[in-house]
PDB file of C-alpha atoms and ligand atoms in Angstrom:
ATOM      1  CA  MET A   1     -18.213 -89.659 -34.422  1.00  0.00           C
ATOM      2  CA  SER A   2     -21.818 -90.094 -33.253  1.00  0.00           C
ATOM      3  CA  VAL A   3     -24.335 -87.317 -33.717  1.00  0.00           C
ATOM      4  CA  GLU A   4     -24.577 -86.726 -29.970  1.00  0.00           C
ATOM      5  CA  SER A   5     -20.823 -86.440 -29.534  1.00  0.00           C
ATOM      6  CA  ALA A   6     -20.800 -84.081 -32.531  1.00  0.00           C
ATOM      7  CA  GLY A   7     -22.835 -81.712 -30.333  1.00  0.00           C
ATOM      8  CA  HIS A   8     -26.453 -82.204 -31.353  1.00  0.00           C
ATOM      9  CA  GLN A   9     -29.197 -84.520 -30.319  1.00  0.00           C
ATOM     10  CA  ARG A  10     -30.864 -87.152 -32.466  1.00  0.00           C
ATOM     11  CA  GLY A  11     -34.169 -85.871 -33.866  1.00  0.00           C
ATOM     12  CA  LEU A  12     -37.541 -86.777 -32.410  1.00  0.00           C
ATOM     13  CA  LEU A  13     -39.532 -89.421 -34.284  1.00  0.00           C
ATOM     14  CA  LEU A  14     -43.275 -88.847 -34.153  1.00  0.00           C
ATOM     15  CA  VAL A  15     -45.987 -91.188 -35.323  1.00  0.00           C
ATOM     16  CA  LEU A  16     -49.510 -89.940 -35.958  1.00  0.00           C
ATOM     17  CA  SER A  17     -52.043 -92.742 -36.459  1.00  0.00           C
ATOM     18  CA  GLY A  18     -55.783 -93.061 -36.453  1.00  0.00           C
ATOM     19  CA  PRO A  19     -58.514 -94.553 -38.604  1.00  0.00           C
ATOM     20  CA  SER A  20     -58.948 -93.527 -42.210  1.00  0.00           C
ATOM     21  CA  GLY A  21     -60.838 -90.253 -42.497  1.00  0.00           C
ATOM     22  CA  VAL A  22     -60.360 -89.190 -38.872  1.00  0.00           C
ATOM     23  CA  GLY A  23     -58.363 -86.181 -40.094  1.00  0.00           C
ATOM     24  CA  LYS A  24     -54.672 -87.059 -39.643  1.00  0.00           C
ATOM     25  CA  ASP A  25     -53.447 -85.146 -42.704  1.00  0.00           C
ATOM     26  CA  THR A  26     -55.800 -82.227 -42.068  1.00  0.00           C
ATOM     27  CA  VAL A  27     -54.747 -81.870 -38.424  1.00  0.00           C
ATOM     28  CA  TRP A  28     -51.083 -82.240 -39.334  1.00  0.00           C
ATOM     29  CA  ARG A  29     -51.394 -79.470 -41.975  1.00  0.00           C
ATOM     30  CA  ALA A  30     -52.946 -77.191 -39.337  1.00  0.00           C
ATOM     31  CA  ALA A  31     -50.295 -78.071 -36.733  1.00  0.00           C
ATOM     32  CA  ALA A  32     -47.247 -77.868 -39.014  1.00  0.00           C
ATOM     33  CA  PRO A  33     -46.741 -74.062 -38.787  1.00  0.00           C
ATOM     34  CA  CYS A  34     -46.304 -74.292 -35.000  1.00  0.00           C
ATOM     35  CA  LEU A  35     -43.834 -77.196 -35.360  1.00  0.00           C
ATOM     36  CA  PRO A  36     -41.343 -75.925 -37.953  1.00  0.00           C
ATOM     37  CA  SER A  37     -38.630 -78.371 -36.840  1.00  0.00           C
ATOM     38  CA  VAL A  38     -40.798 -81.357 -37.831  1.00  0.00           C
ATOM     39  CA  GLN A  39     -40.829 -82.629 -41.418  1.00  0.00           C
ATOM     40  CA  LYS A  40     -43.332 -85.158 -42.696  1.00  0.00           C
ATOM     41  CA  ALA A  41     -41.880 -88.441 -43.966  1.00  0.00           C
ATOM     42  CA  VAL A  42     -43.412 -88.820 -47.420  1.00  0.00           C
ATOM     43  CA  THR A  43     -44.382 -92.477 -47.830  1.00  0.00           C
ATOM     44  CA  CYS A  44     -44.996 -94.693 -50.869  1.00  0.00           C
ATOM     45  CA  THR A  45     -48.387 -96.004 -51.926  1.00  0.00           C
ATOM     46  CA  THR A  46     -49.603 -98.239 -54.735  1.00  0.00           C
ATOM     47  CA  ARG A  47     -53.081 -96.660 -54.695  1.00  0.00           C
ATOM     48  CA  ALA A  48     -54.206 -94.201 -57.362  1.00  0.00           C
ATOM     49  CA  ARG A  49     -53.613 -90.506 -56.706  1.00  0.00           C
ATOM     50  CA  ARG A  50     -56.694 -88.560 -55.576  1.00  0.00           C
ATOM     51  CA  PRO A  51     -57.374 -85.393 -57.628  1.00  0.00           C
ATOM     52  CA  ASN A  52     -56.103 -83.005 -54.931  1.00  0.00           C
ATOM     53  CA  GLU A  53     -52.965 -85.019 -54.078  1.00  0.00           C
ATOM     54  CA  VAL A  54     -49.474 -84.022 -55.157  1.00  0.00           C
ATOM     55  CA  GLU A  55     -46.682 -86.476 -56.032  1.00  0.00           C
ATOM     56  CA  GLY A  56     -43.796 -86.200 -53.555  1.00  0.00           C
ATOM     57  CA  VAL A  57     -45.871 -84.115 -51.125  1.00  0.00           C
ATOM     58  CA  ASP A  58     -48.762 -86.369 -50.149  1.00  0.00           C
ATOM     59  CA  TYR A  59     -47.130 -89.609 -51.299  1.00  0.00           C
ATOM     60  CA  PHE A  60     -44.744 -91.117 -53.774  1.00  0.00           C
ATOM     61  CA  PHE A  61     -47.238 -92.909 -56.029  1.00  0.00           C
ATOM     62  CA  VAL A  62     -45.593 -96.115 -57.236  1.00  0.00           C
ATOM     63  CA  SER A  63     -46.607 -99.121 -59.330  1.00  0.00           C
ATOM     64  CA  ASP A  64     -46.811-102.623 -57.849  1.00  0.00           C
ATOM     65  CA  ALA A  65     -43.586-103.522 -59.671  1.00  0.00           C
ATOM     66  CA  GLU A  66     -41.795-100.489 -58.215  1.00  0.00           C
ATOM     67  CA  PHE A  67     -43.056-101.359 -54.724  1.00  0.00           C
ATOM     68  CA  ASP A  68     -41.714-104.926 -55.191  1.00  0.00           C
ATOM     69  CA  ARG A  69     -38.326-103.459 -56.163  1.00  0.00           C
ATOM     70  CA  LEU A  70     -38.253-101.212 -53.056  1.00  0.00           C
ATOM     71  CA  LEU A  71     -38.957-104.281 -50.904  1.00  0.00           C
ATOM     72  CA  ARG A  72     -36.338-106.386 -52.670  1.00  0.00           C
ATOM     73  CA  ASP A  73     -33.700-103.678 -52.247  1.00  0.00           C
ATOM     74  CA  ASN A  74     -34.554-103.200 -48.535  1.00  0.00           C
ATOM     75  CA  LEU A  75     -35.425 -99.551 -49.088  1.00  0.00           C
ATOM     76  CA  LEU A  76     -38.534 -99.544 -46.882  1.00  0.00           C
ATOM     77  CA  LEU A  77     -38.369 -99.125 -43.107  1.00  0.00           C
ATOM     78  CA  GLU A  78     -41.741-100.848 -42.761  1.00  0.00           C
ATOM     79  CA  TRP A  79     -44.698-101.512 -45.016  1.00  0.00           C
ATOM     80  CA  ALA A  80     -48.315-102.663 -44.768  1.00  0.00           C
ATOM     81  CA  ASN A  81     -51.260-103.803 -46.828  1.00  0.00           C
ATOM     82  CA  VAL A  82     -54.083-101.317 -46.319  1.00  0.00           C
ATOM     83  CA  HIS A  83     -57.477-101.196 -47.983  1.00  0.00           C
ATOM     84  CA  ALA A  84     -56.361-103.314 -50.960  1.00  0.00           C
ATOM     85  CA  HIS A  85     -53.119-101.462 -51.653  1.00  0.00           C
ATOM     86  CA  ARG A  86     -49.612-101.295 -50.179  1.00  0.00           C
ATOM     87  CA  VAL A  87     -47.921 -98.448 -48.325  1.00  0.00           C
ATOM     88  CA  GLY A  88     -44.409 -98.147 -46.954  1.00  0.00           C
ATOM     89  CA  ILE A  89     -41.955 -95.675 -45.459  1.00  0.00           C
ATOM     90  CA  PRO A  90     -38.753 -95.136 -47.448  1.00  0.00           C
ATOM     91  CA  VAL A  91     -35.724 -95.577 -45.174  1.00  0.00           C
ATOM     92  CA  SER A  92     -34.365 -92.339 -46.651  1.00  0.00           C
ATOM     93  CA  SER A  93     -37.385 -90.366 -45.324  1.00  0.00           C
ATOM     94  CA  VAL A  94     -36.491 -91.148 -41.715  1.00  0.00           C
ATOM     95  CA  SER A  95     -33.088 -92.507 -40.687  1.00  0.00           C
ATOM     96  CA  GLY A  96     -30.622 -89.972 -42.076  1.00  0.00           C
ATOM     97  CA  ARG A  97     -32.789 -87.034 -41.082  1.00  0.00           C
ATOM     98  CA  MET A  98     -33.032 -88.180 -37.465  1.00  0.00           C
ATOM     99  CA  GLU A  99     -29.273 -88.739 -37.317  1.00  0.00           C
ATOM    100  CA  ARG A 100     -28.837 -85.134 -38.496  1.00  0.00           C
ATOM    101  CA  GLY A 101     -30.982 -84.018 -35.541  1.00  0.00           C
ATOM    102  CA  GLU A 102     -34.123 -83.301 -37.592  1.00  0.00           C
ATOM    103  CA  ASP A 103     -37.573 -84.207 -36.236  1.00  0.00           C
ATOM    104  CA  VAL A 104     -39.721 -86.453 -38.438  1.00  0.00           C
ATOM    105  CA  ILE A 105     -43.433 -87.291 -38.374  1.00  0.00           C
ATOM    106  CA  CYS A 106     -44.774 -90.505 -39.931  1.00  0.00           C
ATOM    107  CA  ILE A 107     -48.506 -90.427 -40.608  1.00  0.00           C
ATOM    108  CA  ILE A 108     -49.230 -94.138 -40.740  1.00  0.00           C
ATOM    109  CA  GLU A 109     -51.707 -96.813 -39.721  1.00  0.00           C
ATOM    110  CA  VAL A 110     -51.571 -98.991 -36.606  1.00  0.00           C
ATOM    111  CA  GLN A 111     -49.500-101.973 -37.858  1.00  0.00           C
ATOM    112  CA  GLY A 112     -46.825 -99.514 -39.004  1.00  0.00           C
ATOM    113  CA  ALA A 113     -46.908 -97.707 -35.662  1.00  0.00           C
ATOM    114  CA  ARG A 114     -46.327-101.025 -33.901  1.00  0.00           C
ATOM    115  CA  ARG A 115     -43.310-101.728 -36.123  1.00  0.00           C
ATOM    116  CA  ILE A 116     -41.890 -98.240 -35.498  1.00  0.00           C
ATOM    117  CA  ARG A 117     -42.250 -98.835 -31.760  1.00  0.00           C
ATOM    118  CA  GLU A 118     -40.078-101.969 -32.153  1.00  0.00           C
ATOM    119  CA  LEU A 119     -37.490-100.217 -34.313  1.00  0.00           C
ATOM    120  CA  TYR A 120     -37.430 -96.938 -32.344  1.00  0.00           C
ATOM    121  CA  PRO A 121     -38.684 -97.507 -28.764  1.00  0.00           C
ATOM    122  CA  GLU A 122     -38.106 -93.809 -28.028  1.00  0.00           C
ATOM    123  CA  ALA A 123     -40.566 -92.670 -30.736  1.00  0.00           C
ATOM    124  CA  LEU A 124     -43.565 -90.595 -29.604  1.00  0.00           C
ATOM    125  CA  LEU A 125     -46.788 -92.281 -30.741  1.00  0.00           C
ATOM    126  CA  ILE A 126     -49.976 -90.242 -30.995  1.00  0.00           C
ATOM    127  CA  PHE A 127     -53.428 -91.573 -31.878  1.00  0.00           C
ATOM    128  CA  LEU A 128     -56.083 -89.298 -33.380  1.00  0.00           C
ATOM    129  CA  LYS A 129     -59.655 -90.412 -32.827  1.00  0.00           C
ATOM    130  CA  PRO A 130     -63.168 -89.212 -33.621  1.00  0.00           C
ATOM    131  CA  PRO A 131     -65.311 -87.623 -30.897  1.00  0.00           C
ATOM    132  CA  PRO A 132     -66.863 -90.294 -28.639  1.00  0.00           C
ATOM    133  CA  GLY A 133     -70.444 -91.403 -29.169  1.00  0.00           C
ATOM    134  CA  ARG A 134     -70.831 -91.626 -32.935  1.00  0.00           C
ATOM    135  CA  GLU A 135     -67.379 -92.678 -34.127  1.00  0.00           C
ATOM    136  CA  ALA A 136     -68.482 -94.743 -37.136  1.00  0.00           C
ATOM    137  CA  ASP A 137     -70.934 -92.084 -38.391  1.00  0.00           C
ATOM    138  CA  THR A 138     -68.310 -89.354 -38.073  1.00  0.00           C
ATOM    139  CA  LEU A 139     -65.713 -91.393 -39.935  1.00  0.00           C
ATOM    140  CA  LYS A 140     -68.209 -92.277 -42.653  1.00  0.00           C
ATOM    141  CA  GLU A 141     -69.192 -88.627 -43.143  1.00  0.00           C
ATOM    142  CA  ARG A 142     -65.549 -87.576 -43.394  1.00  0.00           C
ATOM    143  CA  ILE A 143     -64.510 -90.391 -45.758  1.00  0.00           C
ATOM    144  CA  VAL A 144     -67.525 -89.771 -48.019  1.00  0.00           C
ATOM    145  CA  GLY A 145     -67.018 -85.993 -47.805  1.00  0.00           C
ATOM    146  CA  ARG A 146     -63.404 -86.336 -48.947  1.00  0.00           C
ATOM    147  CA  GLY A 147     -64.635 -88.163 -52.085  1.00  0.00           C
ATOM    148  CA  ALA A 148     -62.865 -90.779 -54.232  1.00  0.00           C
ATOM    149  CA  ALA A 149     -64.138 -93.798 -52.240  1.00  0.00           C
ATOM    150  CA  ASP A 150     -66.938 -96.033 -53.514  1.00  0.00           C
ATOM    151  CA  ASP A 151     -69.335 -97.804 -51.122  1.00  0.00           C
ATOM    152  CA  ALA A 152     -67.176-100.949 -50.855  1.00  0.00           C
ATOM    153  CA  GLU A 153     -64.098 -98.858 -50.100  1.00  0.00           C
ATOM    154  CA  VAL A 154     -65.952 -96.861 -47.416  1.00  0.00           C
ATOM    155  CA  GLU A 155     -67.165-100.112 -45.840  1.00  0.00           C
ATOM    156  CA  ARG A 156     -63.646-101.608 -45.883  1.00  0.00           C
ATOM    157  CA  ARG A 157     -62.203 -98.509 -44.199  1.00  0.00           C
ATOM    158  CA  LEU A 158     -64.916 -98.530 -41.511  1.00  0.00           C
ATOM    159  CA  GLN A 159     -64.260-102.194 -40.739  1.00  0.00           C
ATOM    160  CA  THR A 160     -60.538-101.522 -40.340  1.00  0.00           C
ATOM    161  CA  ALA A 161     -61.403 -98.507 -38.149  1.00  0.00           C
ATOM    162  CA  THR A 162     -63.288-100.702 -35.672  1.00  0.00           C
ATOM    163  CA  TRP A 163     -60.143-102.768 -35.160  1.00  0.00           C
ATOM    164  CA  GLU A 164     -57.855 -99.705 -35.060  1.00  0.00           C
ATOM    165  CA  LEU A 165     -59.960 -97.968 -32.390  1.00  0.00           C
ATOM    166  CA  GLY A 166     -59.267-100.966 -30.137  1.00  0.00           C
ATOM    167  CA  GLN A 167     -55.482-100.614 -30.457  1.00  0.00           C
ATOM    168  CA  THR A 168     -54.975 -97.362 -28.604  1.00  0.00           C
ATOM    169  CA  ASP A 169     -52.918 -98.915 -25.763  1.00  0.00           C
ATOM    170  CA  LEU A 170     -49.902 -98.808 -28.051  1.00  0.00           C
ATOM    171  CA  TYR A 171     -49.893 -94.992 -28.064  1.00  0.00           C
ATOM    172  CA  ASP A 172     -48.362 -92.406 -25.727  1.00  0.00           C
ATOM    173  CA  HIS A 173     -51.158 -89.865 -26.304  1.00  0.00           C
ATOM    174  CA  GLN A 174     -54.666 -89.833 -27.695  1.00  0.00           C
ATOM    175  CA  ILE A 175     -56.156 -86.689 -29.222  1.00  0.00           C
ATOM    176  CA  ILE A 176     -59.829 -86.255 -30.157  1.00  0.00           C
ATOM    177  CA  ASN A 177     -60.330 -84.587 -33.528  1.00  0.00           C
ATOM    178  CA  ASP A 178     -63.515 -82.704 -32.745  1.00  0.00           C
ATOM    179  CA  GLN A 179     -62.374 -79.444 -34.362  1.00  0.00           C
ATOM    180  CA  VAL A 180     -59.311 -79.172 -36.547  1.00  0.00           C
ATOM    181  CA  GLU A 181     -57.801 -76.083 -34.868  1.00  0.00           C
ATOM    182  CA  ARG A 182     -58.313 -77.421 -31.343  1.00  0.00           C
ATOM    183  CA  ALA A 183     -56.867 -80.847 -32.180  1.00  0.00           C
ATOM    184  CA  ALA A 184     -53.930 -79.213 -33.998  1.00  0.00           C
ATOM    185  CA  SER A 185     -53.126 -77.019 -31.030  1.00  0.00           C
ATOM    186  CA  GLU A 186     -53.232 -80.044 -28.694  1.00  0.00           C
ATOM    187  CA  LEU A 187     -50.862 -81.868 -31.056  1.00  0.00           C
ATOM    188  CA  CYS A 188     -48.471 -78.884 -30.965  1.00  0.00           C
ATOM    189  CA  GLU A 189     -48.592 -78.744 -27.179  1.00  0.00           C
ATOM    190  CA  VAL A 190     -47.900 -82.476 -26.790  1.00  0.00           C
ATOM    191  CA  VAL A 191     -44.929 -82.379 -29.177  1.00  0.00           C
ATOM    192  CA  LEU A 192     -43.398 -79.171 -27.780  1.00  0.00           C
ATOM    193  CA  ARG A 193     -43.723 -80.472 -24.210  1.00  0.00           C
ATOM    194  CA  GLU A 194     -42.038 -83.730 -25.204  1.00  0.00           C
ATOM    195  CA  LYS A 195     -39.165 -81.908 -26.936  1.00  0.00           C
ATOM    196  CA  GLU A 196     -38.648 -79.688 -23.909  1.00  0.00           C
ATOM    197  CA  GLN A 197     -38.601 -82.693 -21.556  1.00  0.00           C
ATOM    198  CA  ARG A 198     -36.083 -84.564 -23.690  1.00  0.00           C
ATOM    199  CA  GLN A 199     -33.844 -81.488 -23.923  1.00  0.00           C
ATOM    200  CA  GLU A 200     -33.924 -81.150 -20.135  1.00  0.00           C
ATOM    201  CA  GLU A 201     -33.080 -84.851 -19.727  1.00  0.00           C
ATOM    202  CA  THR A 202     -30.163 -84.556 -22.157  1.00  0.00           C
ATOM    203  CA  ALA A 203     -28.886 -81.421 -20.404  1.00  0.00           C
ATOM    204  CA  GLY A 204     -29.224 -83.176 -17.008  1.00  0.00           C
ATOM    205  CA  GLY A 205     -27.348 -86.216 -18.329  1.00  0.00           C
ATOM    206  CA  LYS A 206     -24.528 -84.034 -19.645  1.00  0.00           C
ATOM    207  CA  ARG A 207     -24.214 -82.240 -16.274  1.00  0.00           C
ATOM    208  CA  GLU A 208     -24.009 -85.597 -14.457  1.00  0.00           C
ATOM    209  CA  THR A 209     -21.370 -87.022 -16.777  1.00  0.00           C
ATOM    210  CA  GLY A 210     -19.498 -83.874 -17.509  1.00  0.00           C
TER     211      GLY A 210
HETATM  212  P1  ADP B   1     -57.014 -89.020 -42.790  1.00  0.00           P
HETATM  213  O1  ADP B   1     -55.686 -88.400 -43.188  1.00  0.00           O
HETATM  214  O2  ADP B   1     -57.067 -89.384 -41.345  1.00  0.00           O
HETATM  215  O3  ADP B   1     -57.439 -90.160 -43.670  1.00  0.00           O
HETATM  216  P2  ADP B   1     -58.093 -86.486 -43.785  1.00  0.00           P
HETATM  217  O4  ADP B   1     -57.174 -85.510 -43.145  1.00  0.00           O
HETATM  218  O5  ADP B   1     -57.925 -86.777 -45.242  1.00  0.00           O
HETATM  219  O6  ADP B   1     -58.130 -87.885 -42.961  1.00  0.00           O
HETATM  220  O7  ADP B   1     -59.587 -85.975 -43.487  1.00  0.00           O
HETATM  221  C1  ADP B   1     -60.724 -86.652 -44.018  1.00  0.00           C
HETATM  222  C2  ADP B   1     -61.831 -85.616 -44.280  1.00  0.00           C
HETATM  223  O8  ADP B   1     -62.339 -85.156 -43.036  1.00  0.00           O
HETATM  224  C3  ADP B   1     -61.350 -84.399 -45.052  1.00  0.00           C
HETATM  225  O9  ADP B   1     -62.327 -84.046 -46.028  1.00  0.00           O
HETATM  226  C4  ADP B   1     -61.228 -83.319 -43.957  1.00  0.00           C
HETATM  227  O10 ADP B   1     -61.468 -82.031 -44.481  1.00  0.00           O
HETATM  228  C5  ADP B   1     -62.315 -83.734 -42.970  1.00  0.00           C
HETATM  229  N1  ADP B   1     -62.019 -83.359 -41.567  1.00  0.00           N
HETATM  230  C6  ADP B   1     -60.851 -83.503 -40.917  1.00  0.00           C
HETATM  231  N2  ADP B   1     -60.954 -83.092 -39.629  1.00  0.00           N
HETATM  232  C7  ADP B   1     -62.246 -82.674 -39.458  1.00  0.00           C
HETATM  233  C8  ADP B   1     -62.987 -82.131 -38.344  1.00  0.00           C
HETATM  234  N3  ADP B   1     -62.423 -81.921 -37.143  1.00  0.00           N
HETATM  235  N4  ADP B   1     -64.286 -81.821 -38.538  1.00  0.00           N
HETATM  236  C9  ADP B   1     -64.873 -82.026 -39.754  1.00  0.00           C
HETATM  237  N5  ADP B   1     -64.228 -82.532 -40.848  1.00  0.00           N
HETATM  238  C10 ADP B   1     -62.934 -82.860 -40.698  1.00  0.00           C
HETATM  239  P1  5GP B   2     -54.977 -93.518 -47.601  1.00  0.00           P
HETATM  240  O1  5GP B   2     -55.189 -94.574 -48.655  1.00  0.00           O
HETATM  241  O2  5GP B   2     -56.270 -93.007 -47.002  1.00  0.00           O
HETATM  242  O3  5GP B   2     -54.046 -92.422 -48.038  1.00  0.00           O
HETATM  243  O4  5GP B   2     -54.123 -94.188 -46.410  1.00  0.00           O
HETATM  244  C1  5GP B   2     -54.287 -95.444 -45.951  1.00  0.00           C
HETATM  245  C2  5GP B   2     -53.650 -95.563 -44.563  1.00  0.00           C
HETATM  246  O5  5GP B   2     -52.274 -95.907 -44.698  1.00  0.00           O
HETATM  247  C3  5GP B   2     -53.678 -94.287 -43.730  1.00  0.00           C
HETATM  248  O6  5GP B   2     -54.019 -94.653 -42.395  1.00  0.00           O
HETATM  249  C4  5GP B   2     -52.258 -93.780 -43.804  1.00  0.00           C
HETATM  250  O7  5GP B   2     -51.901 -93.018 -42.682  1.00  0.00           O
HETATM  251  C5  5GP B   2     -51.513 -95.086 -43.830  1.00  0.00           C
HETATM  252  N1  5GP B   2     -50.137 -94.985 -44.372  1.00  0.00           N
HETATM  253  C6  5GP B   2     -49.644 -94.136 -45.291  1.00  0.00           C
HETATM  254  N2  5GP B   2     -48.347 -94.392 -45.547  1.00  0.00           N
HETATM  255  C7  5GP B   2     -47.995 -95.439 -44.752  1.00  0.00           C
HETATM  256  C8  5GP B   2     -46.788 -96.177 -44.560  1.00  0.00           C
HETATM  257  O8  5GP B   2     -45.763 -95.921 -45.160  1.00  0.00           O
HETATM  258  N3  5GP B   2     -46.823 -97.199 -43.663  1.00  0.00           N
HETATM  259  C9  5GP B   2     -47.962 -97.538 -42.971  1.00  0.00           C
HETATM  260  N4  5GP B   2     -47.888 -98.552 -42.121  1.00  0.00           N
HETATM  261  N5  5GP B   2     -49.113 -96.849 -43.120  1.00  0.00           N
HETATM  262  C10 5GP B   2     -49.140 -95.812 -43.999  1.00  0.00           C
END
């Protein structure tokens, strides 16, 4: 029996992307209380854990060998090389949850968002960007302020950001992260509106067929 015929709808898949340091994790943390139905998909990374990061909450921190094994065993929905390390979404963080009707958010970079769009055309893709005018300076301040990145790493992230900021056509919505609380409340509004619309469409479809 499919999930829909069992009486509940498939969960909403959200993607939140944006250049490194723009504030994706910070804005998501601020928005999460108003979106209790949405769980973050914890992803895998081969980079070293930053001092404030928690295993299994921020990431699953894995070795290169472990990442190779996950790839070999087809346990990653998608993966990418970013800033000299690898990241990937465990299949188990997304598929089963959506089938059970749970909403999932993937906080990932642009190549991953493109892959999710192919795999799940109905996903809602949101791009978070710095305020217009001094994008590079803002990103630099935030990356440096967060710590744990040497000059070469900061430079690499800024170069990637230039490319990423030109890829916004892929996304359904763009949100400017000028202030955390404002951006978080816009994120909540966008997601709640989308959920409401999809519920109405499903209810309309059921009335027509039933
Ligand atoms: P990302 O997940 O996009 O890489 P983070 O959420 O780690 O970015 O944020 C990077 C840094 O920027 C953090 O130190 C965070 O506190 C800071 N930050 C996030 N949003 C804002 C904002 N609107 N104004 C000022 N600083 C911010
Ligand atoms: P950081 O090293 O700053 O934690 O993250 C590097 C980038 O990789 C961020 O833009 C983050 O959102 C992204 N990312 C984290 N996990 C995944 C993943 O599983 N897949 C993809 N494509 N990107 C990810």
